[in-house]
Amino acid sequence: MLYCFDPTPTPVVPVEGNDALFPVHRIYCVGRNYAEHALEMGGNPDREPPFFFSKPADTIVPSGSQLAYPQATENFHFEMELVIAIGKDGKDLKAEEAEDVIFGYAAGIDLTRRDLQAAAKKAGRPWDTAKGFDYSAPCAAITPKEQTSDIEQSRISLSVNGEVKQDAKISDMIWNPFEIVAHLSHFYTIKAGDLIYTGTPAGVGALNPGDTVEGKIEGLSPITLMIV
């Protein structure tokens, strides 16, 4: 096939304990999926169903990267998240069917230009410039689900320069991983290669040049970044 120019390579994420690479199709993100974070951001966790936004697939960044402080922001935030990696297509799934389409799990960080998000919210506009900018979806290696124990009982945490900023349990989610996959599948046909960032606990905050970030989820590969 003849192209006008060389096509952009497919973004990939390494797989823990395997030489194979996970090709990324789409990135979906869940907003306000931990009660304390929903309150932190001015929401009501008792009433709000899950809602989704997306990031381009090529915003994926591997663990260990050095990231330049992004342009067009003065309030650059971290949001530590469990990432679900989809291994089979699915549509209109029930929660009890969701596990079958899950390939594995990873530690990820939803990087956010918070000032742009606040301005978009105030104007009733989309969040694309706040969430979908270059290098905004760091993701560690994916651990296949067969190699994980009960992921919902794992702790999730993030530290900046060695100081813990976020610390919670995956079970603190308003909507659990299977419910998230099922709910998303009613809006989209989810595809093998999709990644779902499942929301962040309370404690989000700003990053600055020189900061070292480490995110951990028990049983999964940690994620580290340096902001330069």
mmCIF file of C-alpha atoms in Angstrom, residues 29 41 53-56 59 70-73 75-79 109-121 125-137:
data_model
loop_
_atom_site.group_PDB
_atom_site.id
_atom_site.type_symbol
_atom_site.label_atom_id
_atom_site.label_comp_id
_atom_site.label_asym_id
_atom_site.label_seq_id
_atom_site.Cartn_x
_atom_site.Cartn_y
_atom_site.Cartn_z
ATOM 1 C CA CYS A 29 -10.387 7.231 31.236
ATOM 2 C CA MET A 41 -13.058 17.847 42.840
ATOM 3 C CA PHE A 53 -13.163 10.774 28.406
ATOM 4 C CA SER A 54 -10.316 9.677 26.156
ATOM 5 C CA LYS A 55 -6.700 10.298 25.306
ATOM 6 C CA PRO A 56 -4.976 9.610 21.976
ATOM 7 C CA THR A 59 0.087 9.754 24.578
ATOM 8 C CA PRO A 70 4.178 20.545 29.283
ATOM 9 C CA GLN A 71 3.474 23.746 27.444
ATOM 10 C CA ALA A 72 0.397 25.955 28.002
ATOM 11 C CA THR A 73 -0.037 25.192 31.700
ATOM 12 C CA ASN A 75 -0.782 23.786 37.083
ATOM 13 C CA PHE A 76 0.397 20.329 35.973
ATOM 14 C CA HIS A 77 -1.104 17.490 38.053
ATOM 15 C CA PHE A 78 -0.562 13.767 38.679
ATOM 16 C CA GLU A 79 -3.418 11.259 39.047
ATOM 17 C CA ILE A 109 -0.729 8.030 35.674
ATOM 18 C CA ASP A 110 -3.288 10.368 34.138
ATOM 19 C CA LEU A 111 -1.345 13.603 33.729
ATOM 20 C CA THR A 112 -3.561 16.681 33.652
ATOM 21 C CA ARG A 113 -3.214 20.370 32.842
ATOM 22 C CA ARG A 114 -5.515 21.313 35.722
ATOM 23 C CA ASP A 115 -5.810 24.994 34.890
ATOM 24 C CA LEU A 116 -6.990 24.166 31.375
ATOM 25 C CA GLN A 117 -9.442 21.622 32.785
ATOM 26 C CA ALA A 118 -10.877 24.188 35.198
ATOM 27 C CA ALA A 119 -11.301 26.707 32.389
ATOM 28 C CA ALA A 120 -13.004 24.099 30.183
ATOM 29 C CA LYS A 121 -15.373 23.099 32.992
ATOM 30 C CA ARG A 125 -16.289 22.832 26.940
ATOM 31 C CA PRO A 126 -14.538 19.472 26.322
ATOM 32 C CA TRP A 127 -11.441 18.526 28.329
ATOM 33 C CA ASP A 128 -9.266 17.503 25.371
ATOM 34 C CA THR A 129 -6.532 20.107 25.834
ATOM 35 C CA ALA A 130 -6.429 19.374 29.570
ATOM 36 C CA LYS A 131 -6.236 15.590 29.291
ATOM 37 C CA GLY A 132 -5.168 14.504 25.809
ATOM 38 C CA PHE A 133 -1.903 16.402 25.368
ATOM 39 C CA ASP A 134 1.418 14.842 24.345
ATOM 40 C CA TYR A 135 2.896 12.262 26.761
ATOM 41 C CA SER A 136 -0.060 12.509 29.159
ATOM 42 C CA ALA A 137 -0.638 8.752 29.697
#
